[in-house]
Amino acid sequence: MLWKTAIIPFSVPFKEPARTSRGVYHKRRVRYILIQNDAGAFGIGECAPLEDLSCDAGPEYDQRLIAACRAFSESGSIDDAVPASLPSVLFGLETAMAHAKAGTVRFFDTPFSRGEQGIPINGLIWMGSFDEMLRRLENKLAEGFRCIKIKIGGIDFDQECELLRRIRERYPDPETLELRLDANGSFSPENALHRLERLATYRPHSLEQPVRQGQWKIMEKICRESPIPIALDEELIGINTPEERHALISSIKPDYLVLKPSLHGGMSGSAAWIREAQSSGAGYWITSALETNVGLNAIAQWTAAFGSSMPQGLGTGLLFTENINGFPIFIRGSELYCRADGAEPTFSSILSRQSAMIAR
């Protein structure tokens, strides 16, 4: 069955600048894919590449997105239309198709989608000044989060250690408060192990991506010698074939994978990463890549189908001053829930826009 498609760009501002070691985000630019067939089935997906990070981001992105959507319209097959080098487009079309097939934004029948069970999530602390990070931390603790993810590498390392010292002074038991650290590749090969030794005194659960991706031998040494379990995130970007995935995991031997469908091959590619992790004995958790509620809901519905009890990185919808309303997901305490009332979003804030780039 053939599909008509439309692409609508959208932009949402962050409440506060989202700072990583790579730079600062002030607005989130996304593209929504709308699909519809002659039988009236309708679906919406979100393409949300991250500038300076996604392997498919760049000045030619919109042209490649349009070409992929045209190919999908003609073939009706995502696999035939979208190359693996466009993971955010894969995710957007997979999401739109899942929505259209299910006839609801609750893609799978799970305890989560029925409103019976929440998904544990971590509280995210963005990089900032010491005082800013301390304020954000206090807010997350007051909200009831007992798994905190802290992005480091943006201020003086001694100050970051002081922040962690204060946390552990207040919550000395890692079973009471789990600390996940994310360096976003900000350590150098020369200082990484020394910094990991210092950070180990604060008993973190893990540390993501200590050095920049693409340095497999260095990362293997870090994973082998680190006193802290190491998780890979950026390292997985652009690794698209089964052979490449197996080579990376068997070479580096990480403790965890942090999976973002928009970056790591869509839902299908991320599922392949999960299978690879399980076969090697590595753990994993799933997180958003700062999508709006369209993409965040899709990731949450997909994540719930795996039934993992680990806290996931799905609390990012609160980062924006505005969002796409009407989705059933909401945060209560330190868990993400899905309303059970069956109400569906209307997408009026998207459909009312007149800036569609393509329609067939």
Short mmCIF file of C-alpha atoms in Angstrom, two decimals:
data_model
loop_
_atom_site.label_atom_id
_atom_site.label_comp_id
_atom_site.label_asym_id
_atom_site.label_seq_id
_atom_site.Cartn_x
_atom_site.Cartn_y
_atom_site.Cartn_z
CA MET A 1 0.00 0.00 0.00
CA LEU A 2 1.34 3.42 -0.97
CA TRP A 3 1.51 6.36 1.40
CA LYS A 4 1.22 10.11 1.07
CA THR A 5 3.82 11.95 3.12
CA ALA A 6 4.43 15.47 4.39
CA ILE A 7 7.34 16.94 6.32
CA ILE A 8 6.79 19.83 8.72
CA PRO A 9 9.71 21.59 10.47
CA PHE A 10 9.24 22.64 14.07
CA SER A 11 11.37 24.42 16.66
CA VAL A 12 11.02 24.49 20.44
CA PRO A 13 13.15 26.54 22.87
CA PHE A 14 14.82 25.07 25.93
CA LYS A 15 13.83 26.45 29.33
CA GLU A 16 17.53 26.81 30.06
CA PRO A 17 20.46 26.44 27.66
CA ALA A 18 21.31 22.74 27.31
CA ARG A 19 25.07 22.59 27.67
CA THR A 20 27.36 19.65 26.92
CA SER A 21 31.11 19.47 26.39
CA ARG A 22 30.40 19.81 22.65
CA GLY A 23 28.45 23.07 22.87
CA VAL A 24 25.20 24.69 23.94
CA TYR A 25 21.68 24.12 22.58
CA HIS A 26 19.17 26.98 22.85
CA LYS A 27 16.47 25.59 20.55
CA ARG A 28 15.56 22.12 19.37
CA ARG A 29 14.88 21.89 15.65
CA VAL A 30 12.90 18.84 14.53
CA ARG A 31 10.97 17.67 11.49
CA TYR A 32 7.69 15.83 11.78
CA ILE A 33 6.81 13.21 9.16
CA LEU A 34 3.10 12.75 8.48
CA ILE A 35 2.01 9.66 6.55
CA GLN A 36 -1.46 8.65 5.35
CA ASN A 37 -2.79 5.97 3.00
CA ASP A 38 -5.96 5.67 0.95
CA ALA A 39 -7.61 3.64 3.71
CA GLY A 40 -7.30 6.63 6.04
CA ALA A 41 -4.57 5.25 8.27
CA PHE A 42 -2.53 8.15 9.69
CA GLY A 43 0.80 8.25 11.48
CA ILE A 44 3.24 10.86 12.75
CA GLY A 45 6.93 10.50 13.49
CA GLU A 46 9.73 12.80 14.56
CA CYS A 47 13.11 13.24 12.90
CA ALA A 48 15.40 14.94 15.39
CA PRO A 49 19.09 14.90 14.41
CA LEU A 50 21.43 16.59 16.87
CA GLU A 51 23.77 19.18 15.40
CA ASP A 52 27.47 18.30 15.72
CA LEU A 53 26.61 14.80 16.92
CA SER A 54 24.22 12.83 14.71
CA CYS A 55 25.89 11.07 11.79
CA ASP A 56 23.08 12.30 9.49
CA ALA A 57 23.02 15.96 10.59
CA GLY A 58 24.34 18.54 8.15
CA PRO A 59 23.43 21.06 5.44
CA GLU A 60 22.06 18.35 3.11
CA TYR A 61 19.76 16.83 5.73
CA ASP A 62 16.47 18.18 4.44
CA GLN A 63 17.21 17.12 0.88
CA ARG A 64 18.08 13.60 2.04
CA LEU A 65 14.96 13.51 4.22
CA ILE A 66 12.75 14.54 1.29
CA ALA A 67 14.35 11.92 -0.95
CA ALA A 68 13.80 9.20 1.66
CA CYS A 69 10.16 10.18 2.14
CA ARG A 70 9.55 10.18 -1.63
CA ALA A 71 11.12 6.74 -1.90
CA PHE A 72 8.94 5.52 0.97
CA SER A 73 5.82 6.98 -0.67
CA GLU A 74 6.58 5.06 -3.85
CA SER A 75 7.63 1.74 -2.31
CA GLY A 76 5.78 1.62 1.00
CA SER A 77 8.92 0.03 2.50
CA ILE A 78 11.09 1.77 5.06
CA ASP A 79 13.95 -0.69 4.55
CA ASP A 80 14.04 0.01 0.81
CA ALA A 81 13.66 3.78 1.18
CA VAL A 82 15.98 4.75 4.03
CA PRO A 83 19.68 3.88 4.24
CA ALA A 84 21.21 3.01 7.61
CA SER A 85 23.24 6.22 7.38
CA LEU A 86 20.03 8.17 8.18
CA PRO A 87 19.12 6.88 11.67
CA SER A 88 16.93 9.85 12.61
CA VAL A 89 14.89 9.39 9.41
CA LEU A 90 14.59 5.67 10.12
CA PHE A 91 13.28 6.47 13.59
CA GLY A 92 10.82 9.04 12.27
CA LEU A 93 9.33 6.72 9.65
CA GLU A 94 9.33 3.71 11.99
CA THR A 95 7.42 5.79 14.52
CA ALA A 96 4.92 7.06 11.94
CA MET A 97 4.32 3.54 10.65
CA ALA A 98 3.91 2.11 14.16
CA HIS A 99 1.35 4.84 14.89
CA ALA A 100 -0.54 4.17 11.66
CA LYS A 101 -0.61 0.39 12.16
CA ALA A 102 -1.69 0.60 15.80
CA GLY A 103 -4.21 3.39 15.22
CA THR A 104 -3.07 4.86 18.51
CA VAL A 105 0.02 6.49 20.04
CA ARG A 106 0.09 3.51 22.41
CA PHE A 107 2.00 1.32 19.96
CA PHE A 108 2.21 -1.86 22.04
CA ASP A 109 -0.05 -3.52 24.58
CA THR A 110 2.07 -3.34 27.74
CA PRO A 111 1.44 -2.60 31.43
CA PHE A 112 2.95 0.82 30.70
CA SER A 113 0.61 1.63 27.78
CA ARG A 114 -2.37 0.48 29.86
CA GLY A 115 -1.38 2.87 32.65
CA GLU A 116 -0.69 0.05 35.08
CA GLN A 117 3.07 0.46 35.47
CA GLY A 118 5.58 3.29 35.20
CA ILE A 119 9.06 3.35 33.70
CA PRO A 120 11.76 4.35 36.21
CA ILE A 121 13.75 7.33 34.88
CA ASN A 122 16.83 9.24 35.92
CA GLY A 123 16.91 12.93 36.76
CA LEU A 124 19.21 14.80 34.37
CA ILE A 125 21.60 17.52 35.59
CA TRP A 126 22.95 19.62 32.72
CA MET A 127 26.39 21.17 32.71
CA GLY A 128 26.57 24.68 34.08
CA SER A 129 28.32 26.66 36.77
CA PHE A 130 28.79 24.99 40.14
CA ASP A 131 25.88 26.92 41.63
CA GLU A 132 23.62 26.14 38.65
CA MET A 133 24.36 22.43 38.85
CA LEU A 134 23.85 22.41 42.60
CA ARG A 135 20.47 24.14 42.21
CA ARG A 136 19.37 21.70 39.52
CA LEU A 137 20.49 18.80 41.69
CA GLU A 138 18.50 20.02 44.68
CA ASN A 139 15.42 20.38 42.48
CA LYS A 140 15.72 16.81 41.19
CA LEU A 141 16.20 15.40 44.67
CA ALA A 142 13.17 17.35 45.90
CA GLU A 143 11.13 15.87 43.05
CA GLY A 144 11.93 12.39 44.33
CA PHE A 145 14.58 11.20 41.90
CA ARG A 146 16.92 8.56 43.30
CA CYS A 147 18.87 8.00 40.10
CA ILE A 148 20.68 11.13 38.97
CA LYS A 149 22.60 11.59 35.73
CA ILE A 150 25.16 14.37 35.84
CA LYS A 151 26.90 15.73 32.77
CA ILE A 152 30.50 16.57 33.59
CA GLY A 153 33.39 18.09 31.69
CA GLY A 154 31.93 21.56 31.38
CA ILE A 155 33.45 23.28 34.42
CA ASP A 156 36.61 22.86 36.47
CA PHE A 157 37.07 19.18 37.32
CA ASP A 158 37.81 19.93 40.98
CA GLN A 159 34.47 21.75 41.24
CA GLU A 160 32.69 18.79 39.70
CA CYS A 161 34.32 16.51 42.26
CA GLU A 162 33.20 18.87 45.01
CA LEU A 163 29.62 18.62 43.75
CA LEU A 164 29.84 14.82 43.85
CA ARG A 165 31.41 14.96 47.31
CA ARG A 166 28.46 16.97 48.60
CA ILE A 167 26.03 14.50 47.08
CA ARG A 168 27.73 11.52 48.70
CA GLU A 169 28.01 13.34 52.00
CA ARG A 170 24.23 13.68 51.97
CA TYR A 171 23.47 10.30 50.37
CA PRO A 172 26.41 8.01 51.19
CA ASP A 173 24.66 4.79 50.13
CA PRO A 174 24.68 4.15 46.34
CA GLU A 175 21.60 1.98 46.87
CA THR A 176 19.77 5.07 48.11
CA LEU A 177 21.00 7.42 45.39
CA GLU A 178 22.46 6.10 42.12
CA LEU A 179 24.87 8.45 40.33
CA ARG A 180 25.38 8.16 36.60
CA LEU A 181 28.05 10.38 35.08
CA ASP A 182 28.33 11.44 31.43
CA ALA A 183 31.58 12.97 30.20
CA ASN A 184 30.40 13.32 26.55
CA GLY A 185 33.95 12.51 25.44
CA SER A 186 35.50 15.42 27.36
CA PHE A 187 38.40 13.50 28.97
CA SER A 188 41.68 13.15 27.15
CA PRO A 189 43.40 9.77 26.66
CA GLU A 190 46.13 11.04 28.99
CA ASN A 191 43.92 12.07 31.93
CA ALA A 192 40.96 9.71 31.60
CA LEU A 193 42.10 6.94 33.95
CA HIS A 194 43.37 9.39 36.55
CA ARG A 195 40.02 11.19 36.54
CA LEU A 196 38.14 7.90 36.73
CA GLU A 197 40.18 6.95 39.81
CA ARG A 198 39.21 10.22 41.50
CA LEU A 199 35.57 9.85 40.51
CA ALA A 200 35.48 6.30 41.85
CA THR A 201 35.69 7.63 45.41
CA TYR A 202 32.12 8.92 44.97
CA ARG A 203 30.87 5.45 44.00
CA PRO A 204 29.08 6.25 40.75
CA HIS A 205 27.06 3.60 38.97
CA SER A 206 28.83 4.24 35.66
CA LEU A 207 30.41 6.84 33.42
CA GLU A 208 29.39 7.41 29.80
CA GLN A 209 31.83 8.04 26.99
CA PRO A 210 34.98 9.19 28.82
CA VAL A 211 36.91 10.05 25.61
CA ARG A 212 35.78 11.02 22.13
CA GLN A 213 34.53 8.24 19.92
CA GLY A 214 36.61 6.47 17.31
CA GLN A 215 39.54 5.61 19.58
CA TRP A 216 38.81 1.91 20.04
CA LYS A 217 42.18 0.85 21.45
CA ILE A 218 42.15 3.66 24.00
CA MET A 219 38.55 2.93 24.96
CA GLU A 220 39.33 -0.77 25.34
CA LYS A 221 42.16 0.07 27.74
CA ILE A 222 39.92 2.42 29.71
CA CYS A 223 37.14 -0.20 29.97
CA ARG A 224 39.67 -2.81 31.08
CA GLU A 225 41.39 -0.66 33.73
CA SER A 226 38.67 1.72 34.92
CA PRO A 227 37.49 1.37 38.52
CA ILE A 228 34.07 2.61 37.30
CA PRO A 229 31.85 0.69 34.85
CA ILE A 230 32.01 2.34 31.42
CA ALA A 231 29.01 2.96 29.16
CA LEU A 232 29.22 3.75 25.44
CA ASP A 233 26.96 6.31 23.76
CA GLU A 234 28.55 8.45 21.04
CA GLU A 235 30.82 5.49 20.23
CA LEU A 236 27.85 3.70 18.67
CA ILE A 237 27.00 6.46 16.18
CA GLY A 238 27.56 5.47 12.56
CA ILE A 239 28.07 1.78 13.39
CA ASN A 240 25.29 0.30 11.29
CA THR A 241 25.98 -3.28 10.22
CA PRO A 242 25.88 -6.47 12.32
CA GLU A 243 29.58 -6.98 11.62
CA GLU A 244 30.46 -3.48 12.79
CA ARG A 245 28.37 -3.79 15.94
CA HIS A 246 29.96 -7.11 16.85
CA ALA A 247 33.47 -5.80 16.14
CA LEU A 248 32.96 -2.75 18.38
CA ILE A 249 31.53 -4.69 21.33
CA SER A 250 34.06 -7.52 21.12
CA SER A 251 36.96 -5.06 20.81
CA ILE A 252 36.06 -2.52 23.49
CA LYS A 253 34.08 -4.77 25.89
CA PRO A 254 32.00 -2.03 27.57
CA ASP A 255 29.91 -2.61 30.67
CA TYR A 256 26.84 -0.79 29.30
CA LEU A 257 25.36 0.67 26.14
CA VAL A 258 23.26 3.85 26.23
CA LEU A 259 20.86 3.68 23.31
CA LYS A 260 19.17 6.56 21.51
CA PRO A 261 17.04 5.37 18.56
CA SER A 262 17.43 8.70 16.73
CA LEU A 263 21.22 8.27 16.80
CA HIS A 264 21.73 4.52 16.84
CA GLY A 265 19.82 3.12 13.90
CA GLY A 266 16.19 3.80 14.72
CA MET A 267 14.18 1.32 16.75
CA SER A 268 15.32 -1.58 14.57
CA GLY A 269 19.01 -0.68 14.84
CA SER A 270 18.76 -0.07 18.59
CA ALA A 271 17.08 -3.46 19.01
CA ALA A 272 20.06 -4.99 17.18
CA TRP A 273 22.40 -3.23 19.63
CA ILE A 274 20.40 -4.70 22.51
CA ARG A 275 20.78 -8.20 21.10
CA GLU A 276 24.53 -7.63 20.70
CA ALA A 277 24.80 -6.34 24.27
CA GLN A 278 22.91 -9.30 25.66
CA SER A 279 25.07 -11.79 23.79
CA SER A 280 28.23 -10.18 25.18
CA GLY A 281 26.97 -9.81 28.77
CA ALA A 282 26.79 -6.01 28.65
CA GLY A 283 23.89 -4.10 30.14
CA TYR A 284 21.97 -1.29 28.47
CA TRP A 285 19.46 1.45 29.03
CA ILE A 286 17.50 3.63 26.63
CA THR A 287 17.31 7.39 26.50
CA SER A 288 15.88 10.09 24.30
CA ALA A 289 17.95 12.43 22.16
CA LEU A 290 16.03 15.53 23.27
CA GLU A 291 13.00 14.81 21.11
CA THR A 292 9.66 16.55 21.65
CA ASN A 293 6.71 14.55 22.94
CA VAL A 294 6.14 12.92 19.54
CA GLY A 295 9.50 11.15 19.60
CA LEU A 296 9.65 10.79 23.38
CA ASN A 297 6.32 8.98 23.50
CA ALA A 298 7.48 6.60 20.76
CA ILE A 299 10.70 5.79 22.62
CA ALA A 300 8.79 5.26 25.87
CA GLN A 301 6.28 2.90 24.24
CA TRP A 302 9.12 0.97 22.60
CA THR A 303 11.23 0.87 25.77
CA ALA A 304 8.35 -0.50 27.84
CA ALA A 305 8.10 -3.49 25.51
CA PHE A 306 11.56 -4.63 26.70
CA GLY A 307 10.51 -4.71 30.33
CA SER A 308 13.81 -3.45 31.77
CA SER A 309 13.72 -2.46 35.44
CA MET A 310 16.71 -0.08 35.16
CA PRO A 311 16.07 3.67 35.22
CA GLN A 312 15.88 4.98 31.67
CA GLY A 313 16.71 8.43 30.28
CA LEU A 314 13.18 9.48 29.35
CA GLY A 315 12.55 12.65 31.36
CA THR A 316 13.65 15.13 28.70
CA GLY A 317 10.18 16.40 27.75
CA LEU A 318 10.34 18.79 30.69
CA LEU A 319 13.31 20.64 29.20
CA PHE A 320 11.25 22.73 26.75
CA THR A 321 9.16 25.86 27.27
CA GLU A 322 6.52 24.36 24.98
CA ASN A 323 5.83 20.91 23.59
CA ILE A 324 3.28 18.98 21.53
CA ASN A 325 0.33 18.58 23.89
CA GLY A 326 -2.13 15.74 24.26
CA PHE A 327 0.24 12.79 24.49
CA PRO A 328 -0.54 10.32 27.28
CA ILE A 329 2.93 10.32 28.86
CA PHE A 330 3.59 12.20 32.09
CA ILE A 331 6.06 12.11 34.97
CA ARG A 332 4.99 11.27 38.50
CA GLY A 333 7.78 11.24 41.05
CA SER A 334 10.72 9.48 39.42
CA GLU A 335 8.75 7.43 36.90
CA LEU A 336 7.26 8.04 33.48
CA TYR A 337 3.62 6.96 33.14
CA CYS A 338 1.04 6.64 30.40
CA ARG A 339 -2.50 7.79 31.06
CA ALA A 340 -5.06 5.02 30.83
CA ASP A 341 -8.01 7.18 29.71
CA GLY A 342 -7.50 6.42 26.02
CA ALA A 343 -7.45 10.08 24.92
CA GLU A 344 -5.37 10.70 21.79
CA PRO A 345 -3.49 13.87 20.79
CA THR A 346 -5.05 15.95 18.01
CA PHE A 347 -1.77 17.23 16.50
CA SER A 348 -3.51 20.54 15.81
CA SER A 349 -0.36 22.50 16.66
CA ILE A 350 1.45 20.60 13.92
CA LEU A 351 -1.28 20.25 11.30
CA SER A 352 -2.16 23.95 11.45
CA ARG A 353 1.30 24.93 10.21
CA GLN A 354 1.55 25.82 6.54
CA SER A 355 5.25 25.17 6.07
CA ALA A 356 5.16 21.57 4.86
CA MET A 357 8.24 20.92 2.74
CA ILE A 358 6.74 18.09 0.71
CA ALA A 359 3.31 16.54 0.24
CA ARG A 360 2.36 13.59 -1.97
#
